[in-house]
Amino acid sequence: NVEPRSVPVFPWHSLVPFLAPTQSD
Amino acid sequence: SSPSSPVALPPFFMRGSIIQLADGELKRVEDLKTEDFIQSAEISSELKIDSSTVERIDCGQSPNAVLIQFSVGELKAQVCVEVLVEYPFFVFGQGWSSCCPDRTTQLFELSCAKLCVGDVCVSLTLRSLR
């Protein structure tokens, strides 16, 4: 039996650095 | 040969990586558009998209690093990050861009433009922080 290889799926927000804390709106 | 050059870049920048948008849609990293980030942030309860303008690019402390100073959001918060020269940022309306696009393409097969002062990058902040 060959098990299907799972392909990693990454969330979209992983691609974007958190650059700054939100300042008060 | 050259000294060890650890590739500290996360695996999801490799061409062909599967990225899940906030609505569940799957796209390859090289196919992402500005709208994908905007729409994903719009339906996210935690994250808010912000624009970060590149103000300065200087040499970092290690040979392959750069210090990038951003001006973030309407309040122009000054943020400085040190990243490897091949680290890609997503520029509004343009797509992936790095300080050394040739190296990004070589390492990750990800087509990149040259990141320049004045470029406006996609960034995120947390909605809930007050």
PDB file of C-alpha atoms in Angstrom:
ATOM      1  CA  ASN A   1       0.000   0.000   0.000  1.00  0.00           C
ATOM      2  CA  VAL A   2       1.189   3.442  -0.859  1.00  0.00           C
ATOM      3  CA  GLU A   3      -0.037   6.104   1.447  1.00  0.00           C
ATOM      4  CA  PRO A   4      -0.712   9.447  -0.141  1.00  0.00           C
ATOM      5  CA  ARG A   5       1.939  11.955   0.745  1.00  0.00           C
ATOM      6  CA  SER A   6       0.562  14.914   2.529  1.00  0.00           C
ATOM      7  CA  VAL A   7       1.494  18.252   1.031  1.00  0.00           C
ATOM      8  CA  PRO A   8       2.136  20.965   3.581  1.00  0.00           C
ATOM      9  CA  VAL A   9      -0.301  23.840   3.419  1.00  0.00           C
ATOM     10  CA  PHE A  10       0.759  27.136   4.911  1.00  0.00           C
ATOM     11  CA  PRO A  11      -1.596  29.866   6.103  1.00  0.00           C
ATOM     12  CA  TRP A  12      -1.504  33.076   4.099  1.00  0.00           C
ATOM     13  CA  HIS A  13      -0.452  35.187   7.065  1.00  0.00           C
ATOM     14  CA  SER A  14       2.764  33.181   7.454  1.00  0.00           C
ATOM     15  CA  LEU A  15       4.064  35.048   4.432  1.00  0.00           C
ATOM     16  CA  VAL A  16       3.695  38.466   5.932  1.00  0.00           C
ATOM     17  CA  PRO A  17       5.916  39.692   8.725  1.00  0.00           C
ATOM     18  CA  PHE A  18       4.274  41.251  11.713  1.00  0.00           C
ATOM     19  CA  LEU A  19       6.059  44.509  11.458  1.00  0.00           C
ATOM     20  CA  ALA A  20       4.483  46.689  14.040  1.00  0.00           C
ATOM     21  CA  PRO A  21       2.239  46.558  17.026  1.00  0.00           C
ATOM     22  CA  THR A  22      -1.045  48.263  16.376  1.00  0.00           C
ATOM     23  CA  GLN A  23      -1.127  51.693  17.813  1.00  0.00           C
ATOM     24  CA  SER A  24      -4.307  52.979  19.337  1.00  0.00           C
ATOM     25  CA  ASP A  25      -6.830  53.764  16.643  1.00  0.00           C
TER      26      ASP A  25
ATOM     27  CA  SER B   1      33.898  25.758  -0.445  1.00  0.00           C
ATOM     28  CA  SER B   2      32.085  28.623   1.175  1.00  0.00           C
ATOM     29  CA  PRO B   3      31.422  28.602   4.894  1.00  0.00           C
ATOM     30  CA  SER B   4      28.141  27.176   5.983  1.00  0.00           C
ATOM     31  CA  SER B   5      25.368  29.401   4.817  1.00  0.00           C
ATOM     32  CA  PRO B   6      22.303  28.409   6.738  1.00  0.00           C
ATOM     33  CA  VAL B   7      19.131  29.116   4.860  1.00  0.00           C
ATOM     34  CA  ALA B   8      16.998  30.515   7.587  1.00  0.00           C
ATOM     35  CA  LEU B   9      14.214  31.402   5.266  1.00  0.00           C
ATOM     36  CA  PRO B  10      10.972  29.597   5.998  1.00  0.00           C
ATOM     37  CA  PRO B  11       9.991  26.816   3.595  1.00  0.00           C
ATOM     38  CA  PHE B  12       6.824  28.461   2.354  1.00  0.00           C
ATOM     39  CA  PHE B  13       8.755  30.863   0.135  1.00  0.00           C
ATOM     40  CA  MET B  14       9.844  27.945  -2.023  1.00  0.00           C
ATOM     41  CA  ARG B  15       8.198  28.075  -5.435  1.00  0.00           C
ATOM     42  CA  GLY B  16       5.227  25.720  -5.521  1.00  0.00           C
ATOM     43  CA  SER B  17       4.430  25.982  -1.809  1.00  0.00           C
ATOM     44  CA  ILE B  18       0.728  25.749  -1.184  1.00  0.00           C
ATOM     45  CA  ILE B  19      -0.771  28.702   0.630  1.00  0.00           C
ATOM     46  CA  GLN B  20      -4.259  28.715   2.120  1.00  0.00           C
ATOM     47  CA  LEU B  21      -6.092  32.016   1.947  1.00  0.00           C
ATOM     48  CA  ALA B  22      -8.507  33.093   4.663  1.00  0.00           C
ATOM     49  CA  ASP B  23     -11.490  31.884   2.624  1.00  0.00           C
ATOM     50  CA  GLY B  24      -9.955  28.439   2.281  1.00  0.00           C
ATOM     51  CA  GLU B  25      -8.768  28.819  -1.300  1.00  0.00           C
ATOM     52  CA  LEU B  26      -5.397  27.252  -2.060  1.00  0.00           C
ATOM     53  CA  LYS B  27      -2.825  29.031  -4.187  1.00  0.00           C
ATOM     54  CA  ARG B  28       0.817  28.588  -4.961  1.00  0.00           C
ATOM     55  CA  VAL B  29       3.070  31.155  -3.344  1.00  0.00           C
ATOM     56  CA  GLU B  30       4.222  32.463  -6.718  1.00  0.00           C
ATOM     57  CA  ASP B  31       0.637  33.033  -7.833  1.00  0.00           C
ATOM     58  CA  LEU B  32      -0.401  35.268  -4.946  1.00  0.00           C
ATOM     59  CA  LYS B  33      -1.751  38.695  -5.804  1.00  0.00           C
ATOM     60  CA  THR B  34      -2.141  41.832  -3.754  1.00  0.00           C
ATOM     61  CA  GLU B  35      -5.896  41.194  -3.629  1.00  0.00           C
ATOM     62  CA  ASP B  36      -5.332  37.829  -1.962  1.00  0.00           C
ATOM     63  CA  PHE B  37      -3.707  39.515   1.011  1.00  0.00           C
ATOM     64  CA  ILE B  38      -6.271  42.316   1.144  1.00  0.00           C
ATOM     65  CA  GLN B  39      -9.251  39.979   0.944  1.00  0.00           C
ATOM     66  CA  SER B  40      -7.795  37.542   3.438  1.00  0.00           C
ATOM     67  CA  ALA B  41      -7.163  40.327   5.920  1.00  0.00           C
ATOM     68  CA  GLU B  42     -10.691  41.670   5.400  1.00  0.00           C
ATOM     69  CA  ILE B  43     -12.270  38.427   6.538  1.00  0.00           C
ATOM     70  CA  SER B  44      -9.769  37.831   9.310  1.00  0.00           C
ATOM     71  CA  SER B  45     -10.994  38.600  12.779  1.00  0.00           C
ATOM     72  CA  GLU B  46      -7.485  38.955  14.164  1.00  0.00           C
ATOM     73  CA  LEU B  47      -5.345  40.508  11.488  1.00  0.00           C
ATOM     74  CA  LYS B  48      -5.416  43.858   9.799  1.00  0.00           C
ATOM     75  CA  ILE B  49      -3.459  44.695   6.692  1.00  0.00           C
ATOM     76  CA  ASP B  50      -1.174  47.669   6.792  1.00  0.00           C
ATOM     77  CA  SER B  51       1.170  49.297   4.372  1.00  0.00           C
ATOM     78  CA  SER B  52       4.835  49.559   5.233  1.00  0.00           C
ATOM     79  CA  THR B  53       6.987  51.883   3.185  1.00  0.00           C
ATOM     80  CA  VAL B  54      10.665  51.069   2.868  1.00  0.00           C
ATOM     81  CA  GLU B  55      12.571  54.086   4.164  1.00  0.00           C
ATOM     82  CA  ARG B  56      16.124  52.777   4.413  1.00  0.00           C
ATOM     83  CA  ILE B  57      18.085  49.680   3.493  1.00  0.00           C
ATOM     84  CA  ASP B  58      21.432  49.236   5.224  1.00  0.00           C
ATOM     85  CA  CYS B  59      23.926  46.428   5.669  1.00  0.00           C
ATOM     86  CA  GLY B  60      23.112  44.080   8.509  1.00  0.00           C
ATOM     87  CA  GLN B  61      25.464  42.663  11.123  1.00  0.00           C
ATOM     88  CA  SER B  62      26.092  39.423   9.281  1.00  0.00           C
ATOM     89  CA  PRO B  63      27.298  39.244   5.689  1.00  0.00           C
ATOM     90  CA  ASN B  64      24.021  38.121   4.188  1.00  0.00           C
ATOM     91  CA  ALA B  65      21.792  40.347   6.256  1.00  0.00           C
ATOM     92  CA  VAL B  66      20.220  43.708   5.656  1.00  0.00           C
ATOM     93  CA  LEU B  67      18.562  46.161   7.979  1.00  0.00           C
ATOM     94  CA  ILE B  68      15.347  47.476   6.506  1.00  0.00           C
ATOM     95  CA  GLN B  69      13.596  50.422   8.072  1.00  0.00           C
ATOM     96  CA  PHE B  70       9.882  50.691   7.420  1.00  0.00           C
ATOM     97  CA  SER B  71       7.360  53.386   8.058  1.00  0.00           C
ATOM     98  CA  VAL B  72       4.201  51.526   8.989  1.00  0.00           C
ATOM     99  CA  GLY B  73       0.619  52.610   8.546  1.00  0.00           C
ATOM    100  CA  GLU B  74      -0.948  56.025   8.692  1.00  0.00           C
ATOM    101  CA  LEU B  75       0.864  56.755  11.922  1.00  0.00           C
ATOM    102  CA  LYS B  76       4.177  56.064  10.239  1.00  0.00           C
ATOM    103  CA  ALA B  77       5.472  53.932  13.069  1.00  0.00           C
ATOM    104  CA  GLN B  78       9.176  53.314  12.537  1.00  0.00           C
ATOM    105  CA  VAL B  79      10.071  49.647  12.458  1.00  0.00           C
ATOM    106  CA  CYS B  80      13.466  48.177  11.689  1.00  0.00           C
ATOM    107  CA  VAL B  81      13.908  44.528  10.796  1.00  0.00           C
ATOM    108  CA  GLU B  82      17.050  42.556  10.058  1.00  0.00           C
ATOM    109  CA  VAL B  83      16.566  39.837   7.487  1.00  0.00           C
ATOM    110  CA  LEU B  84      18.612  37.826   5.052  1.00  0.00           C
ATOM    111  CA  VAL B  85      19.116  39.567   1.733  1.00  0.00           C
ATOM    112  CA  GLU B  86      16.972  36.956  -0.016  1.00  0.00           C
ATOM    113  CA  TYR B  87      13.972  37.434   2.277  1.00  0.00           C
ATOM    114  CA  PRO B  88      11.013  38.351   0.077  1.00  0.00           C
ATOM    115  CA  PHE B  89       8.449  40.970   0.940  1.00  0.00           C
ATOM    116  CA  PHE B  90       5.203  41.401  -0.943  1.00  0.00           C
ATOM    117  CA  VAL B  91       4.999  44.845  -2.512  1.00  0.00           C
ATOM    118  CA  PHE B  92       1.545  46.257  -3.218  1.00  0.00           C
ATOM    119  CA  GLY B  93       0.733  46.023  -6.890  1.00  0.00           C
ATOM    120  CA  GLN B  94       4.070  44.463  -7.716  1.00  0.00           C
ATOM    121  CA  GLY B  95       4.490  41.165  -5.911  1.00  0.00           C
ATOM    122  CA  TRP B  96       7.471  39.480  -4.307  1.00  0.00           C
ATOM    123  CA  SER B  97      10.522  41.656  -3.910  1.00  0.00           C
ATOM    124  CA  SER B  98      13.789  41.174  -2.063  1.00  0.00           C
ATOM    125  CA  CYS B  99      17.045  43.007  -1.573  1.00  0.00           C
ATOM    126  CA  CYS B 100      18.793  40.347  -3.629  1.00  0.00           C
ATOM    127  CA  PRO B 101      16.281  38.980  -6.103  1.00  0.00           C
ATOM    128  CA  ASP B 102      18.881  36.869  -7.878  1.00  0.00           C
ATOM    129  CA  ARG B 103      19.613  35.009  -4.652  1.00  0.00           C
ATOM    130  CA  THR B 104      15.926  34.582  -3.871  1.00  0.00           C
ATOM    131  CA  THR B 105      15.374  33.128  -7.299  1.00  0.00           C
ATOM    132  CA  GLN B 106      18.430  30.913  -6.978  1.00  0.00           C
ATOM    133  CA  LEU B 107      17.485  29.537  -3.569  1.00  0.00           C
ATOM    134  CA  PHE B 108      13.719  29.383  -3.846  1.00  0.00           C
ATOM    135  CA  GLU B 109      12.938  29.624  -7.538  1.00  0.00           C
ATOM    136  CA  LEU B 110      10.669  32.483  -6.596  1.00  0.00           C
ATOM    137  CA  SER B 111      10.688  35.320  -9.095  1.00  0.00           C
ATOM    138  CA  CYS B 112      11.389  38.568  -7.350  1.00  0.00           C
ATOM    139  CA  ALA B 113      11.799  42.227  -8.099  1.00  0.00           C
ATOM    140  CA  LYS B 114      14.428  44.344  -6.391  1.00  0.00           C
ATOM    141  CA  LEU B 115      13.183  45.805  -3.130  1.00  0.00           C
ATOM    142  CA  CYS B 116      13.854  49.538  -3.142  1.00  0.00           C
ATOM    143  CA  VAL B 117      13.424  52.535  -0.900  1.00  0.00           C
ATOM    144  CA  GLY B 118       9.894  53.818  -1.432  1.00  0.00           C
ATOM    145  CA  ASP B 119       8.355  50.420  -2.071  1.00  0.00           C
ATOM    146  CA  VAL B 120       5.157  49.822  -0.117  1.00  0.00           C
ATOM    147  CA  CYS B 121       5.025  46.347   1.386  1.00  0.00           C
ATOM    148  CA  VAL B 122       2.136  44.335   2.721  1.00  0.00           C
ATOM    149  CA  SER B 123       2.334  43.988   6.480  1.00  0.00           C
ATOM    150  CA  LEU B 124      -0.020  42.870   9.186  1.00  0.00           C
ATOM    151  CA  THR B 125      -0.945  44.003  12.626  1.00  0.00           C
ATOM    152  CA  LEU B 126      -3.208  42.488  15.226  1.00  0.00           C
ATOM    153  CA  ARG B 127      -6.693  43.969  15.308  1.00  0.00           C
ATOM    154  CA  SER B 128      -7.245  43.291  18.952  1.00  0.00           C
ATOM    155  CA  LEU B 129      -4.297  45.190  20.349  1.00  0.00           C
ATOM    156  CA  ARG B 130      -5.302  48.429  21.906  1.00  0.00           C
TER     157      ARG B 130
END
